[in-house]
PDB file of C-alpha atoms and ligand atoms in Angstrom:
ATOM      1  CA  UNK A   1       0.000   0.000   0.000  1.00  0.00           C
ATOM      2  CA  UNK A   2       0.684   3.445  -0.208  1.00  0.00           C
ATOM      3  CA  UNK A   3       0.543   7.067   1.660  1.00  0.00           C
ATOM      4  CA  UNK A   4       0.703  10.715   1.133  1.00  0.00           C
ATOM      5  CA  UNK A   5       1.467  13.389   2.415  1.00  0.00           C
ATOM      6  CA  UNK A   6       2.158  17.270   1.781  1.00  0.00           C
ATOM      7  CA  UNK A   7       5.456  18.946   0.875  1.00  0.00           C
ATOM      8  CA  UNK A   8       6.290  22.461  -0.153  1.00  0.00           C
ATOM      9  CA  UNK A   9       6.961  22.974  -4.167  1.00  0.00           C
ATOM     10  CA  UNK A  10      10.453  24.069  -3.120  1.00  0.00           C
ATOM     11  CA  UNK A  11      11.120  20.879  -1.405  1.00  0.00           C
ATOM     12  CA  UNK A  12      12.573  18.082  -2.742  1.00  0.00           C
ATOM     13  CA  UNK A  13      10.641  14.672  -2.160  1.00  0.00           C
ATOM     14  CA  UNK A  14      13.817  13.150  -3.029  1.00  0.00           C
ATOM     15  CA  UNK A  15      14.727  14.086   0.483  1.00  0.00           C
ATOM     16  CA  UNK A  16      12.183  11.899   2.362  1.00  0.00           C
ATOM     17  CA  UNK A  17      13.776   9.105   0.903  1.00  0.00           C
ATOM     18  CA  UNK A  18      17.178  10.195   2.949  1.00  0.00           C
ATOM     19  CA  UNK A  19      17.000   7.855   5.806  1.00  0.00           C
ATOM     20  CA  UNK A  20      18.789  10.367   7.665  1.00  0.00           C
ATOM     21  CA  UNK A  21      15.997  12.786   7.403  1.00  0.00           C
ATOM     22  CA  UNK A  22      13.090  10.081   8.123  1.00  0.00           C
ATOM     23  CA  UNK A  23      12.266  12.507  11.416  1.00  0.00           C
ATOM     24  CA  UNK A  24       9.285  13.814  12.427  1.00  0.00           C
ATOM     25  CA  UNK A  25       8.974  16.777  14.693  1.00  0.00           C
ATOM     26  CA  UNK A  26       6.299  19.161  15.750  1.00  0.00           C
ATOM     27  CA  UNK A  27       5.561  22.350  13.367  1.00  0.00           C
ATOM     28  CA  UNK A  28       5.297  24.802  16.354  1.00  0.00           C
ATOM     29  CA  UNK A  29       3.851  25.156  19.732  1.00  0.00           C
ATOM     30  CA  UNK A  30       6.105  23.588  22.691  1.00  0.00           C
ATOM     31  CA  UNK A  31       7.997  20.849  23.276  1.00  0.00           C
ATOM     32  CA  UNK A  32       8.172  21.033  27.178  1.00  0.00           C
ATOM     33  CA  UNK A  33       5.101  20.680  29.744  1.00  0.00           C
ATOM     34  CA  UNK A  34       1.892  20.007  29.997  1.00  0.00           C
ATOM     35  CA  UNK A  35       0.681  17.896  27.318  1.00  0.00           C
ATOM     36  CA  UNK A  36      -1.858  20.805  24.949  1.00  0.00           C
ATOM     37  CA  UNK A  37      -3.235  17.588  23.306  1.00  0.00           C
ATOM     38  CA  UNK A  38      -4.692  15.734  26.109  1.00  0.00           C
ATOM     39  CA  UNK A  39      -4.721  18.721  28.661  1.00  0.00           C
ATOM     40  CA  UNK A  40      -2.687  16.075  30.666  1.00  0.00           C
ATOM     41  CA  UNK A  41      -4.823  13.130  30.960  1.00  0.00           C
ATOM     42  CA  UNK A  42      -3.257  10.713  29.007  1.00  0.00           C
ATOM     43  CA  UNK A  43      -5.777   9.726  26.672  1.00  0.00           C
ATOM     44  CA  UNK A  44      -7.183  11.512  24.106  1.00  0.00           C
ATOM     45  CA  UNK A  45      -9.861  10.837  21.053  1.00  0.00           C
ATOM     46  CA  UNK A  46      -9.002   9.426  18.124  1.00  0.00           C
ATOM     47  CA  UNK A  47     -10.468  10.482  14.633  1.00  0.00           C
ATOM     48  CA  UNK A  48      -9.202   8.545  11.783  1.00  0.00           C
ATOM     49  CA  UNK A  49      -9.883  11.324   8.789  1.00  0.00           C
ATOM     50  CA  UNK A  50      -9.276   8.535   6.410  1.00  0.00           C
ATOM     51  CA  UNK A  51     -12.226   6.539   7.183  1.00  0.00           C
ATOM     52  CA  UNK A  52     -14.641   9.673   8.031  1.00  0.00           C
ATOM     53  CA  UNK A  53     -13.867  10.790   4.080  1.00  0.00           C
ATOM     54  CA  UNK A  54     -14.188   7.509   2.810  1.00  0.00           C
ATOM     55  CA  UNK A  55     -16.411   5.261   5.203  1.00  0.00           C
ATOM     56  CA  UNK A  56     -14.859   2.580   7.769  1.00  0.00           C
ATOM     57  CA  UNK A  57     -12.069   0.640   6.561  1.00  0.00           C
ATOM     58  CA  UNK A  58     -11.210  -2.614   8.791  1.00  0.00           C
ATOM     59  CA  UNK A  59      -7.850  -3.364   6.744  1.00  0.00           C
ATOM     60  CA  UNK A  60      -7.039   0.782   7.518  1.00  0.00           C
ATOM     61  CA  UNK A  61      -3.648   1.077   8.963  1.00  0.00           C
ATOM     62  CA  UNK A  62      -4.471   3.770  11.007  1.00  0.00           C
ATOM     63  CA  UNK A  63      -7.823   2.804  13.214  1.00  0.00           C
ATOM     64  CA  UNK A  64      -8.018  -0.958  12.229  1.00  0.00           C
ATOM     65  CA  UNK A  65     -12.202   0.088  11.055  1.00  0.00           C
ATOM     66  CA  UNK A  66     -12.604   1.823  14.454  1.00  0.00           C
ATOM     67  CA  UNK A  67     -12.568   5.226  13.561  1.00  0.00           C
ATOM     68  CA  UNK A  68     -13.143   6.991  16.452  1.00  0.00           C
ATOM     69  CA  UNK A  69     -12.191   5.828  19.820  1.00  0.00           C
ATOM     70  CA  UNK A  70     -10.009   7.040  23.042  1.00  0.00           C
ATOM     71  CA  UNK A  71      -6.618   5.831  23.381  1.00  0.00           C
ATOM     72  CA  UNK A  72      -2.871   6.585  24.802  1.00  0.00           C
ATOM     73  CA  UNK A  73      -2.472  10.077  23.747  1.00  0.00           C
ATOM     74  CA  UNK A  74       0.111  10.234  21.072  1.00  0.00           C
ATOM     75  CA  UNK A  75       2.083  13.582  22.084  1.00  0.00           C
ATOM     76  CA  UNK A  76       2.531  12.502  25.844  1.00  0.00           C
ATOM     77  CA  UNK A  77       2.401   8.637  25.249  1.00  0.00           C
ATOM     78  CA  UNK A  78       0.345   8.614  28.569  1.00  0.00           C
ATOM     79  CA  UNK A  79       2.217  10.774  30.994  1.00  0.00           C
ATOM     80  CA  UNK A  80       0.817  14.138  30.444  1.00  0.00           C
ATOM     81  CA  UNK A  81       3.488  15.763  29.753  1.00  0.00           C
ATOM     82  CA  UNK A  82       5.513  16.777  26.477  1.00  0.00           C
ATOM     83  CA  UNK A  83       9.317  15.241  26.948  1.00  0.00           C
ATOM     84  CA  UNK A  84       9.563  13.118  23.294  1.00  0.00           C
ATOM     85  CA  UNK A  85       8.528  14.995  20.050  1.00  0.00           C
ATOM     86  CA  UNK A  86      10.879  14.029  17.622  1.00  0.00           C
ATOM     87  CA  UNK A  87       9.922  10.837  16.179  1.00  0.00           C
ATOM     88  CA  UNK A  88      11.499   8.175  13.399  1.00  0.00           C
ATOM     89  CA  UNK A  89       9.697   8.320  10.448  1.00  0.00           C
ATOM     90  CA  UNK A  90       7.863  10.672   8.046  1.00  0.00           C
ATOM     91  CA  UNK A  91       4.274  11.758   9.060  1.00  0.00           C
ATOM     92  CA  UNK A  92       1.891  10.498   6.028  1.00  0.00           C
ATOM     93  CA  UNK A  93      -1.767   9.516   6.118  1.00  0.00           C
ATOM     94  CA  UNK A  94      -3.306   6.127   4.557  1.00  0.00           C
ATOM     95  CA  UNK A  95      -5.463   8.018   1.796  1.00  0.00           C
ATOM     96  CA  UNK A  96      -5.498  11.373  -0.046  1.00  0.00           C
ATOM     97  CA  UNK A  97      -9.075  11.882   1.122  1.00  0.00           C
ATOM     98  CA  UNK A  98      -7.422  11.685   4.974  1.00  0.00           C
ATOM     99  CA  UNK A  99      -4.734  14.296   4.237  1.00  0.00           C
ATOM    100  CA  UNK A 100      -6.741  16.320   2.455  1.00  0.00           C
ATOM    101  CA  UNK A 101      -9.387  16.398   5.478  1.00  0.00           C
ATOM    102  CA  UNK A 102      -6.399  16.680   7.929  1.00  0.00           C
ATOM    103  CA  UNK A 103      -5.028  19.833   5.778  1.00  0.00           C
ATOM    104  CA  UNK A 104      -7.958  21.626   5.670  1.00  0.00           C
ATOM    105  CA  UNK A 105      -8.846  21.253   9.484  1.00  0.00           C
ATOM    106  CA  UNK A 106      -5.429  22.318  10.327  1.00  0.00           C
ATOM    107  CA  UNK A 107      -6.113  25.663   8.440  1.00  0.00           C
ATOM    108  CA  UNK A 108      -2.712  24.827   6.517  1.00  0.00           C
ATOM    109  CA  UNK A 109      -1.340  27.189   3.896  1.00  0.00           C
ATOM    110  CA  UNK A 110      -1.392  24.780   0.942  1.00  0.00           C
ATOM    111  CA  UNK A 111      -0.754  26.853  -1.700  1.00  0.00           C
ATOM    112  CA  UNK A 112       1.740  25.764  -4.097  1.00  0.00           C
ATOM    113  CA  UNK A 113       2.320  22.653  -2.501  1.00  0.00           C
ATOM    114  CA  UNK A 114       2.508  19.268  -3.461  1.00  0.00           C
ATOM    115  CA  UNK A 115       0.999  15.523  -2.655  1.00  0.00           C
ATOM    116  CA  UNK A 116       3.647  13.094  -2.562  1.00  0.00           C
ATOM    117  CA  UNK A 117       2.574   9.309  -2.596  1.00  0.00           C
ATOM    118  CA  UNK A 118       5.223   7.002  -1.085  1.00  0.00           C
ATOM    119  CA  UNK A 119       5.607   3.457  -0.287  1.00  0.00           C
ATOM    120  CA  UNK A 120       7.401   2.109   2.652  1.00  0.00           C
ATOM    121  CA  UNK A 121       6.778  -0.001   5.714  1.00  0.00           C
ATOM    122  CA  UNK A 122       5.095   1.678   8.954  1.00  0.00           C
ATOM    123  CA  UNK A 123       7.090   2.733  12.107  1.00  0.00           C
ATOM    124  CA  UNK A 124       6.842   1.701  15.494  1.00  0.00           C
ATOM    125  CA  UNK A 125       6.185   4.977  16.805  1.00  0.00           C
ATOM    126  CA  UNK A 126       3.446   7.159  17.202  1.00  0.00           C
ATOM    127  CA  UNK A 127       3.243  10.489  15.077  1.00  0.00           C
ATOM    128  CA  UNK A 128       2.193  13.333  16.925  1.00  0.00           C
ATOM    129  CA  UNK A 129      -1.197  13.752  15.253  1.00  0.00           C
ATOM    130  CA  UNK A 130      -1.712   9.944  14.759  1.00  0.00           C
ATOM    131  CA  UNK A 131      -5.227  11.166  17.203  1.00  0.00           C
ATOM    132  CA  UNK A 132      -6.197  12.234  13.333  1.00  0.00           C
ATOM    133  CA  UNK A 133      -5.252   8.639  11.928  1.00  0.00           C
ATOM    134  CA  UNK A 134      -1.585  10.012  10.712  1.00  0.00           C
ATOM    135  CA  UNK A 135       1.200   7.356  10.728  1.00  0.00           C
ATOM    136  CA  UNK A 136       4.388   7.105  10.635  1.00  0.00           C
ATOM    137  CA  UNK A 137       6.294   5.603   7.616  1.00  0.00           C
ATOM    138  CA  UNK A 138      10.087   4.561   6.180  1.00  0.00           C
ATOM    139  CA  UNK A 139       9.533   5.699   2.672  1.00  0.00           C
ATOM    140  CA  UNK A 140      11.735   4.099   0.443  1.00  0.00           C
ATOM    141  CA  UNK A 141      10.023   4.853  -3.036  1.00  0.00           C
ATOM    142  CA  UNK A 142       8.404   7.590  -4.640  1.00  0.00           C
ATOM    143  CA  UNK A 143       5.173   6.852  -6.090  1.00  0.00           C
ATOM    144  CA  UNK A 144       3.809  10.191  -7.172  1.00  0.00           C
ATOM    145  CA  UNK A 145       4.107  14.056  -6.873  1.00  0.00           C
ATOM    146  CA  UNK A 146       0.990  15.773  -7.967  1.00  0.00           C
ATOM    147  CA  UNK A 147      -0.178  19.285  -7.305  1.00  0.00           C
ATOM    148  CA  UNK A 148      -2.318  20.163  -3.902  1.00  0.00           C
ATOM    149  CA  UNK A 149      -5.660  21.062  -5.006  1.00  0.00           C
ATOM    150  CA  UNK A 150      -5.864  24.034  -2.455  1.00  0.00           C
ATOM    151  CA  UNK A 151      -9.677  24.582  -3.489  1.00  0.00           C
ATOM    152  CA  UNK A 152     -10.573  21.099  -2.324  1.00  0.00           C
ATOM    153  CA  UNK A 153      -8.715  21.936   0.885  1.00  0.00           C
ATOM    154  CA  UNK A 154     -10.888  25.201   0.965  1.00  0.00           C
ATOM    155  CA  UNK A 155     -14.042  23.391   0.179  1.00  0.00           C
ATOM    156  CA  UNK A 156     -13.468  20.801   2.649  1.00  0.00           C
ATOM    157  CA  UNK A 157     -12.694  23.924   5.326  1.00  0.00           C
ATOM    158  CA  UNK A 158     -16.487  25.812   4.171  1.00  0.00           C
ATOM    159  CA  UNK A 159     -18.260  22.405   4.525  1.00  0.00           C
ATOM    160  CA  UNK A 160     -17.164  22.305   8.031  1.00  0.00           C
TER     161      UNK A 160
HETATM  162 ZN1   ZN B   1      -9.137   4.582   9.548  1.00  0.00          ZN
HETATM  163 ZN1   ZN B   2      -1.110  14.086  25.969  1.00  0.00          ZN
END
């Protein structure tokens, strides 16, 4: 199977390929505390936007077909606090529908980017937003680089 993601047109997606880049750390906010996520607690709800676009998947990779449930927070692991952001792998989510659902939540700038469809096995650790069915991924191939639709994202944001 394969995953996407979004990269910036002036990126190369050659680079996620670089095994010594295959990190994953947080785009802003802090990396010491409190866990913002969970508000502490531990536990937080997942919602896979993979199988809200698309309908329940049991083979998905990121919920297993259970779509929305509460589990081990993924920034704090459990502890309720932030100590362990940067994580192996490259953030990616099981189905363009999901990213594009993810992006548009997220109030992203997406203009001039990119969708980049790799293939490579799944990680053992948690990404940071896995609560919104991302994953974490060794890409080793480049499948595809296409060009963001940013009015999708913008229609997805106006549906609500
Ligand atoms: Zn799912
Ligand atoms: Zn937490």
């Amino acid at each position: 199977m394969t995953f996407f993601r979004s990269c910036s047109a002036v990126e190369d997606p050659e680079n996620l390929l670089d095994p010594d880049r295959q990190f994953t750390e947080p785009w802003g906010g802090h990396d010491r505390g409190v866990c913002d996520k969970c508000g502490g607690e531990g536990v937080t709800l997942y919602e896979c936007r993979s199988c809200l676009e698309r309908g329940t998947d049991p083979e998905c990779p990121a919920c297993q077909g259970r779509v929305r449930f509460s589990e081990t927070c993924p920034v704090c692991l459990g502890d309720g606090l932030i100590n362990h952001t940067k994580r192996r792998g490259i953030a990616v989510f099981p189905t363009r529908e999901g990213l594009y659902r993810y992006l548009a939540e997220k109030g992203a700038d997406v203009e001039g980017s990119v969708v980049v469809e790799l293939e490579g096995p799944i990680g053992d650790e948690r990404d940071l937003d896995a609560d919104n069915g991302a994953l974490l991924v060794f890409p080793h191939r480049l499948v595809a680089v296409e060009p963001l639709d940013s009015e999708l994202v913008l229609s997805i944001r106006t549906r609500g």
